[in-house]
Amino acid sequence: MRPAQAGYLQCVSGTIALTFDDGPNPTWTPRILGALERRGAHATFFVQARRALEHRELIEATLAAGNEVGFHCLDHVRHSQRGWEGVVSDLEIGLEMLDRLGVRPAAWRAPWGIETEVTRMVAAERGLRLWGWNVDTHDWRGDPARRMFGALEAQGGLRGGDVILMHDALGPGALRDGCGETVALTELLLARAGMDDLSPAPVSACEGVLA
Ligand SMILES: [Zn+2]
């Protein structure tokens, strides 16, 4: 389960970053937001731009609660399957859509977490920080929250610096028909973080350091 990516950015000690990709979704994003709010916690949502435009109210609610909106993609295509122009146009059109919502992301997670040399050059040009993860919950598979949480505990539990991958909407390849188990897992993780004195924060507030 960890580390998933060599050289990934992690949070500073004492913080963890819960990250949610592929949303927003009108059913599941509000439930994740509710779970965060009940614990006074904040997270990062790496959004798909068209979904963000379709659900402007969810982006507003996400930001109003003190969370971060990062950029995920316009089209969910691996950068390894795209050339320079494909990566640039996906980013530019996607960022322009978010700009219409008043969102100017500082953080970017590429589709499938696949970064190429082009991704890194374009990110540097635009001043975007690329974020992968070191804890993959595999929540897209639809496993019960308790099983996902147990797998993490078996790996030593939460640790300061962890960047945790989850999804608040269905993306390509999802083997489930909803994100209810992700909501439940979020609640378990937040309870655990509270016990371990770890502070869940948005990635851009975590002062990412290279692992
Ligand atoms: Zn995704």
mmCIF file of N, CA and C in Angstrom, residues 6 9 15 20 26 34-35 51 81 110 156 177 202:
data_model
loop_
_atom_site.group_PDB
_atom_site.id
_atom_site.type_symbol
_atom_site.label_atom_id
_atom_site.label_comp_id
_atom_site.label_asym_id
_atom_site.label_seq_id
_atom_site.Cartn_x
_atom_site.Cartn_y
_atom_site.Cartn_z
ATOM 1 N N ALA A 6 7.566 6.786 -5.948
ATOM 2 C CA ALA A 6 8.851 7.314 -5.499
ATOM 3 C C ALA A 6 8.867 8.821 -5.705
ATOM 4 N N LEU A 9 5.146 13.847 -3.081
ATOM 5 C CA LEU A 9 5.091 14.852 -2.026
ATOM 6 C C LEU A 9 4.296 14.286 -0.861
ATOM 7 N N THR A 15 0.570 16.040 10.230
ATOM 8 C CA THR A 15 -0.617 16.242 9.398
ATOM 9 C C THR A 15 -0.800 15.056 8.449
ATOM 10 N N PHE A 20 -9.748 13.424 -2.349
ATOM 11 C CA PHE A 20 -10.895 12.808 -3.028
ATOM 12 C C PHE A 20 -10.872 13.213 -4.502
ATOM 13 N N PRO A 26 -23.307 15.121 -6.676
ATOM 14 C CA PRO A 26 -24.353 15.688 -5.815
ATOM 15 C C PRO A 26 -24.816 14.762 -4.692
ATOM 16 N N GLY A 34 -19.906 16.625 4.999
ATOM 17 C CA GLY A 34 -20.536 16.512 6.324
ATOM 18 C C GLY A 34 -19.633 15.772 7.301
ATOM 19 N N ALA A 35 -19.040 14.676 6.832
ATOM 20 C CA ALA A 35 -18.140 13.895 7.699
ATOM 21 C C ALA A 35 -16.950 14.739 8.131
ATOM 22 N N ARG A 51 -17.621 18.267 -14.272
ATOM 23 C CA ARG A 51 -18.480 17.991 -13.120
ATOM 24 C C ARG A 51 -18.537 19.209 -12.197
ATOM 25 N N GLN A 81 -0.608 8.480 -22.445
ATOM 26 C CA GLN A 81 -1.237 8.252 -23.754
ATOM 27 C C GLN A 81 -1.430 9.561 -24.519
ATOM 28 N N ALA A 110 -2.817 14.229 -11.605
ATOM 29 C CA ALA A 110 -3.067 13.741 -12.958
ATOM 30 C C ALA A 110 -3.983 12.517 -12.918
ATOM 31 N N GLY A 156 0.218 -0.725 9.533
ATOM 32 C CA GLY A 156 0.815 0.146 10.546
ATOM 33 C C GLY A 156 -0.034 1.367 10.868
ATOM 34 N N ASP A 177 -21.338 1.026 -7.305
ATOM 35 C CA ASP A 177 -22.371 1.902 -7.852
ATOM 36 C C ASP A 177 -22.622 3.107 -6.964
ATOM 37 N N PRO A 202 -5.789 20.223 4.072
ATOM 38 C CA PRO A 202 -5.656 20.241 2.611
ATOM 39 C C PRO A 202 -4.176 20.157 2.204
#
